Short mmCIF file of C-alpha atoms in Angstrom, two decimals:
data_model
loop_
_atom_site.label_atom_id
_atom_site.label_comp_id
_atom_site.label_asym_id
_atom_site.label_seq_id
_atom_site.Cartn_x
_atom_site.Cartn_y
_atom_site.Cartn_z
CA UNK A 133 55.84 -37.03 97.66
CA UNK A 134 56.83 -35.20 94.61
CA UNK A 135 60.01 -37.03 94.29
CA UNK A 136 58.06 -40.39 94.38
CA UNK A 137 55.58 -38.76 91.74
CA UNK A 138 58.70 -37.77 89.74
CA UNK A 139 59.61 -41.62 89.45
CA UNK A 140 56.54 -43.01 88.53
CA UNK A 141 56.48 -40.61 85.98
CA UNK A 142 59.45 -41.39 84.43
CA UNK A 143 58.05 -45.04 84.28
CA UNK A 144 55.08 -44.72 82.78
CA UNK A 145 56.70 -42.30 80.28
CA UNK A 146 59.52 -44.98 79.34
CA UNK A 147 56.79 -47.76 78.70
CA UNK A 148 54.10 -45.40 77.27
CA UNK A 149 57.36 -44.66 74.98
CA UNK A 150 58.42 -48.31 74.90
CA UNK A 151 54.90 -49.37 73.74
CA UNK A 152 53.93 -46.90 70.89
CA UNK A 153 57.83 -47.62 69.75
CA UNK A 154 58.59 -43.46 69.86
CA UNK A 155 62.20 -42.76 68.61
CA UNK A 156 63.94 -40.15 70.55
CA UNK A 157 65.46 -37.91 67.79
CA UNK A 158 66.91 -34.91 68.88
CA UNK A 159 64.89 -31.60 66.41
CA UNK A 160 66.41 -29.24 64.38
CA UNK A 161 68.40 -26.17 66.14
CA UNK A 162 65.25 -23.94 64.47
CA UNK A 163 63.05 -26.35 65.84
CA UNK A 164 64.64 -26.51 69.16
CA UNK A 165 64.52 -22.89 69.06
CA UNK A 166 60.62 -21.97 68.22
CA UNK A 167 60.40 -25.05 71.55
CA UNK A 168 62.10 -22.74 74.09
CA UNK A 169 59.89 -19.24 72.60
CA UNK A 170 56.72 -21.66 72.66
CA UNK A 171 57.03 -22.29 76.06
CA UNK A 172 58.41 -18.83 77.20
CA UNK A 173 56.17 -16.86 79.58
CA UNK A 174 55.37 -13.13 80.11
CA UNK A 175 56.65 -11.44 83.06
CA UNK A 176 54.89 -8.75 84.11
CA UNK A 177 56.47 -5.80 86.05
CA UNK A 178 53.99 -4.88 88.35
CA UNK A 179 55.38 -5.23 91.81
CA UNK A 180 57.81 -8.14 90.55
CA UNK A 181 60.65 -7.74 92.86
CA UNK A 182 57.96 -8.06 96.27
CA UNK A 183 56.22 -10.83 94.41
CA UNK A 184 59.07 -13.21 93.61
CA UNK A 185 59.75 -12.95 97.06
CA UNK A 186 56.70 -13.87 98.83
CA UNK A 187 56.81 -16.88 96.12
CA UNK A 188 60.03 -17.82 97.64
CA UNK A 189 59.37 -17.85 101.04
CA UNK A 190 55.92 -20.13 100.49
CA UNK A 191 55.68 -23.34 101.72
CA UNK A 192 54.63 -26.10 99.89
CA UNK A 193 51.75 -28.04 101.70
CA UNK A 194 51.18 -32.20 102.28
CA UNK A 195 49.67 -32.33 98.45
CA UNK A 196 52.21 -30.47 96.74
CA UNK A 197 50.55 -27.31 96.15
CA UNK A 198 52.40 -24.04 96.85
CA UNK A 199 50.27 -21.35 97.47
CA UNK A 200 50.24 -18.13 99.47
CA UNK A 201 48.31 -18.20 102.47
CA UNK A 202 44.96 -16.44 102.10
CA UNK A 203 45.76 -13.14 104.15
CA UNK A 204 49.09 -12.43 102.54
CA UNK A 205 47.37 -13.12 98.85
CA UNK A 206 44.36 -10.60 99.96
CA UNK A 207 46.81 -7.77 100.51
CA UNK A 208 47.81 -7.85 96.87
CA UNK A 209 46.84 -4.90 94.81
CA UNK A 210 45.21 -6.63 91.63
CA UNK A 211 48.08 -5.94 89.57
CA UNK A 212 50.49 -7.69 91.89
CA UNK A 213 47.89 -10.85 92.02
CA UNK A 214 48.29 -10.40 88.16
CA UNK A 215 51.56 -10.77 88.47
CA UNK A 216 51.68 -13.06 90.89
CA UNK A 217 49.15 -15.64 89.41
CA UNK A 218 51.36 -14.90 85.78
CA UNK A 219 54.60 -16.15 87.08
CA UNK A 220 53.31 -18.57 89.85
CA UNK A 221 50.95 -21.72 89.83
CA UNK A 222 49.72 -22.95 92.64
CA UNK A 223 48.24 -26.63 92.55
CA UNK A 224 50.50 -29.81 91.81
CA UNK A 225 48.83 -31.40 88.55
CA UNK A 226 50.99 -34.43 88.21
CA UNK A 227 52.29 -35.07 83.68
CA UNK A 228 52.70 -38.08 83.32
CA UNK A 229 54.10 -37.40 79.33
CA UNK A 230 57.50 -37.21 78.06
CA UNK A 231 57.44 -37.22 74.61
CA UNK A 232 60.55 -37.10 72.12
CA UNK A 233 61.45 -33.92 70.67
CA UNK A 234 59.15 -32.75 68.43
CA UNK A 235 60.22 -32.57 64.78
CA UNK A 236 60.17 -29.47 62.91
CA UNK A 237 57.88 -27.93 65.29
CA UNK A 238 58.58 -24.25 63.84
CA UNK A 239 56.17 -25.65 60.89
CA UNK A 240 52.97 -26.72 62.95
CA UNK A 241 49.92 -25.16 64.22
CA UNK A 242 49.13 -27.45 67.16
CA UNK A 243 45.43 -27.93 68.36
CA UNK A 244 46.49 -27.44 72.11
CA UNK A 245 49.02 -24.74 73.68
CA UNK A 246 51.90 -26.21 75.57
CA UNK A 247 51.91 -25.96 79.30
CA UNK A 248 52.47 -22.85 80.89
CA UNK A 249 53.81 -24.22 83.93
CA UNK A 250 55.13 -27.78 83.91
CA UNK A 251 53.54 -29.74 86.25
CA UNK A 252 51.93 -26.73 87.98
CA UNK A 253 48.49 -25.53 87.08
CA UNK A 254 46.32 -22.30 88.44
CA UNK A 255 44.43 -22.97 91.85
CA UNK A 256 40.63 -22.55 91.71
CA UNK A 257 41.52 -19.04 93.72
CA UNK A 258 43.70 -17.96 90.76
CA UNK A 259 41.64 -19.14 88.24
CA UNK A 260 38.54 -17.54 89.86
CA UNK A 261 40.60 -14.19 90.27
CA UNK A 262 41.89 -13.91 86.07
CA UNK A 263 37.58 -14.39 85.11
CA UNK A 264 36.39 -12.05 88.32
CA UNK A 265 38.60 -9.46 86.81
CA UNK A 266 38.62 -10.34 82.81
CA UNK A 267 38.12 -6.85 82.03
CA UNK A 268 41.58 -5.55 83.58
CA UNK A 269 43.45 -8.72 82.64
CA UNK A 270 42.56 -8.59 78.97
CA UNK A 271 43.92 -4.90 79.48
CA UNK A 272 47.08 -5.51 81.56
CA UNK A 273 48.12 -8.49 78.78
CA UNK A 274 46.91 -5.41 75.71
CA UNK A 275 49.29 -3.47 77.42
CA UNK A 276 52.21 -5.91 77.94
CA UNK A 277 51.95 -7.05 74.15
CA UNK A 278 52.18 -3.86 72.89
CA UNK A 279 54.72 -3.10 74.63
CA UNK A 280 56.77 -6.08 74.96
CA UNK A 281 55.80 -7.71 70.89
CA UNK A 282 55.28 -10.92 72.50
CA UNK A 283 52.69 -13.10 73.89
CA UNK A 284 53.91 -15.66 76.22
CA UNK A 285 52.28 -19.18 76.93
CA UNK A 286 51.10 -18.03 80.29
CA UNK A 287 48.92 -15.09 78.73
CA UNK A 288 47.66 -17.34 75.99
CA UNK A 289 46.31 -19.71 78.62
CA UNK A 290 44.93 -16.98 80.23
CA UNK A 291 43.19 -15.71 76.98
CA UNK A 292 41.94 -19.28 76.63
CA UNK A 293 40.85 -19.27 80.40
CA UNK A 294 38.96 -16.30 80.36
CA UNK A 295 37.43 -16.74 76.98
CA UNK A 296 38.33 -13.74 75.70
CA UNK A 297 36.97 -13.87 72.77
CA UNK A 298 36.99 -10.35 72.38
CA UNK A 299 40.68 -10.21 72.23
CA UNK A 300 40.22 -11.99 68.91
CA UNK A 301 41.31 -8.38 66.46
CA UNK A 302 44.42 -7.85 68.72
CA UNK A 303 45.24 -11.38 68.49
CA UNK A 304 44.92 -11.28 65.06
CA UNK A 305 46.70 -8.25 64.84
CA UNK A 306 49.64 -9.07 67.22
CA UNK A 307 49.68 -12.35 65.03
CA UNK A 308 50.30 -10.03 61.71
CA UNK A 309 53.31 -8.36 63.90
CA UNK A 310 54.84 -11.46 65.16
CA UNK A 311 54.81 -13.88 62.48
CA UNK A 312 57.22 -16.74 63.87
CA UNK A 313 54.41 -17.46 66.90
CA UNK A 314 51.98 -19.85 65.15
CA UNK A 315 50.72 -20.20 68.81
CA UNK A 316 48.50 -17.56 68.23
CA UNK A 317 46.72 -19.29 65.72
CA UNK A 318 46.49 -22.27 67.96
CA UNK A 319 44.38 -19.38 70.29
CA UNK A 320 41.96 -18.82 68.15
CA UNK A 321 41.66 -22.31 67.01
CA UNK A 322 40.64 -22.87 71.12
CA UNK A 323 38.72 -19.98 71.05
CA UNK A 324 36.40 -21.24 68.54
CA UNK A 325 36.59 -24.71 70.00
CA UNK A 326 35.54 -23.56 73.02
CA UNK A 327 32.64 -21.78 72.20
CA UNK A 328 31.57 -24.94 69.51
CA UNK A 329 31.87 -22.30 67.01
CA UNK A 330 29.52 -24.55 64.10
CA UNK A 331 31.42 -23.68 61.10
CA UNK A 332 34.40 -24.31 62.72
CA UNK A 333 33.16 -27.69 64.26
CA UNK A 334 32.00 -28.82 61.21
CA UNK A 335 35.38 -28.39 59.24
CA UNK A 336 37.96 -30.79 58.41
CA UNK A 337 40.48 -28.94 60.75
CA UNK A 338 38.20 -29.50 63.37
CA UNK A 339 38.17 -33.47 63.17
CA UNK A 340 41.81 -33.70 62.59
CA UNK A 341 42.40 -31.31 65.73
CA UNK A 342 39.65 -32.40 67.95
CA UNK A 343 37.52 -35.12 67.70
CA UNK A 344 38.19 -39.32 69.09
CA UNK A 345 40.68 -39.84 66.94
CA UNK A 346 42.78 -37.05 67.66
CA UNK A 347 45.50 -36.65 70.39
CA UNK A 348 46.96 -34.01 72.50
CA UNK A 349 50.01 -33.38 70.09
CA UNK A 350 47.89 -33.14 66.72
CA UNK A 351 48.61 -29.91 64.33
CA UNK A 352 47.86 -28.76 61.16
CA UNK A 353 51.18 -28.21 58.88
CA UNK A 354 51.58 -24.66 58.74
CA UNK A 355 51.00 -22.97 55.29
CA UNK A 356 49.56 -19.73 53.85
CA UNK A 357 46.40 -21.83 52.94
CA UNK A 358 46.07 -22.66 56.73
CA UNK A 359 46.55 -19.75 58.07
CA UNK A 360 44.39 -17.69 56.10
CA UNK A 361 41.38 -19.86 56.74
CA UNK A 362 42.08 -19.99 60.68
CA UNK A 363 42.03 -15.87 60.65
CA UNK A 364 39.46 -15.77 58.20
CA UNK A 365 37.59 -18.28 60.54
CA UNK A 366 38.03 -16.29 63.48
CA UNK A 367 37.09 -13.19 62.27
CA UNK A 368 33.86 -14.16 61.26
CA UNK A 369 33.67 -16.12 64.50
CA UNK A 370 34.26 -12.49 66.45
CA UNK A 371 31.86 -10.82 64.25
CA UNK A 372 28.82 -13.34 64.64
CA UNK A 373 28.80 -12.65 68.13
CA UNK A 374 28.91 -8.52 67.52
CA UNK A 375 25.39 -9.30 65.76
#
């Protein structure tokens, strides 16, 4: 089935590329670069080594999805479903998108993370699991950023899943220490989508990001301008809700 799925993709991709008369260009080796830490995930430690292994041994069901059966998942301690649910998707969410390399992507703040795990995506379970226990996940990703000075795609989805909007100093703060990951700008961006922050959904950025016109791939071009209005933004976003 997901060989079959594979082909069709390829298809549709070829004459969705055919049709909008996309030039494959290969990007810059910077550009190339910021690509591969875009879409670089956090690995957590907690009880890694017994986690990869249960992932290896699953099964993958008639539709694709490959999850742990339910009694095996229940014996987790929470920080080995943490892990577990970082590192593993379970349900099959067929992409149909190939796109051409995208230029000088170390220059754009996109309106939409990247996916965190191809054409994976969290199960209701594991989705239900990261909000059920928001409190210890926004801690367990505090710690690993600290620790680790990086915040990969899979914890920035899970910010965005969660709404964490509380998270929205240490973002901003983790931003300050990491500079090259304009990613985190695209969290607070979702953040304040998200929530229809007005202010925010009133702006140009908004429209140009998010509304009819837009698609999945549109940015802003990065520039100090930019970027100090999106924290600026975000911060009184964060406070407004403190009131």
């Amino acid at each position: 089935m997901r060989l079959t799925s594979f082909v069709i993709t390829l298809i549709l991709s070829s004459s969705l590329i055919a049709q909008e008369g996309a030039v494959w260009r290969a990007a810059s080796k910077e550009s190339e670069e910021y690509h591969e830490y875009r879409v670089k995930p956090t690995v957590p430690p907690h009880g890694l080594a017994k986690v990869k292994a249960l992932i290896k041994d699953i099964k993958v069901d008639e539709d694709d999805t490959e999850a742990l059966a339910r009694n095996v998942y229940e014996s987790l301690s929470l920080r080995e479903k943490f892990t577990y649910n970082m590192i593993h998707a379970e349900s099959y969410s067929q992409n149909c998108d190939a796109n051409p390399p995208i230029q000088e992507e170390h220059k754009k703040i996109f309106g939409y993370l990247p996916d965190a795990f191809g054409e994976y995506a969290w199960s209701d379970r594991q989705s239900g699991f990261l909000r059920a226990n928001r409190d210890s996940v926004i801690s367990l990703m505090k710690e690993s950023i600290t620790r680790s000075k990086r915040v990969g795609v899979n914890f920035k989805h899970a910010i965005i899943e969660i709404n964490a909007r509380e998270m929205i100093p240490f973002i901003i703060a983790a931003y300050a220490e990491i500079k090259k990951d304009l990613d985190l700008l695209t969290v607070l961006l979702l953040l304040m989508k998200e929530n229809e922050y007005d202010p925010f959904i009133a702006s140009a950025s908004y429209r140009k990001l998010y509304s009819d016109e837009s698609n999945y791939a549109a940015f802003l071009v990065f520039s100090k301008g930019n970027e100090e209005l999106i924290i600026k933004r975000a911060t009184d976003f964060y406070n407004a809700g403190k009131k």
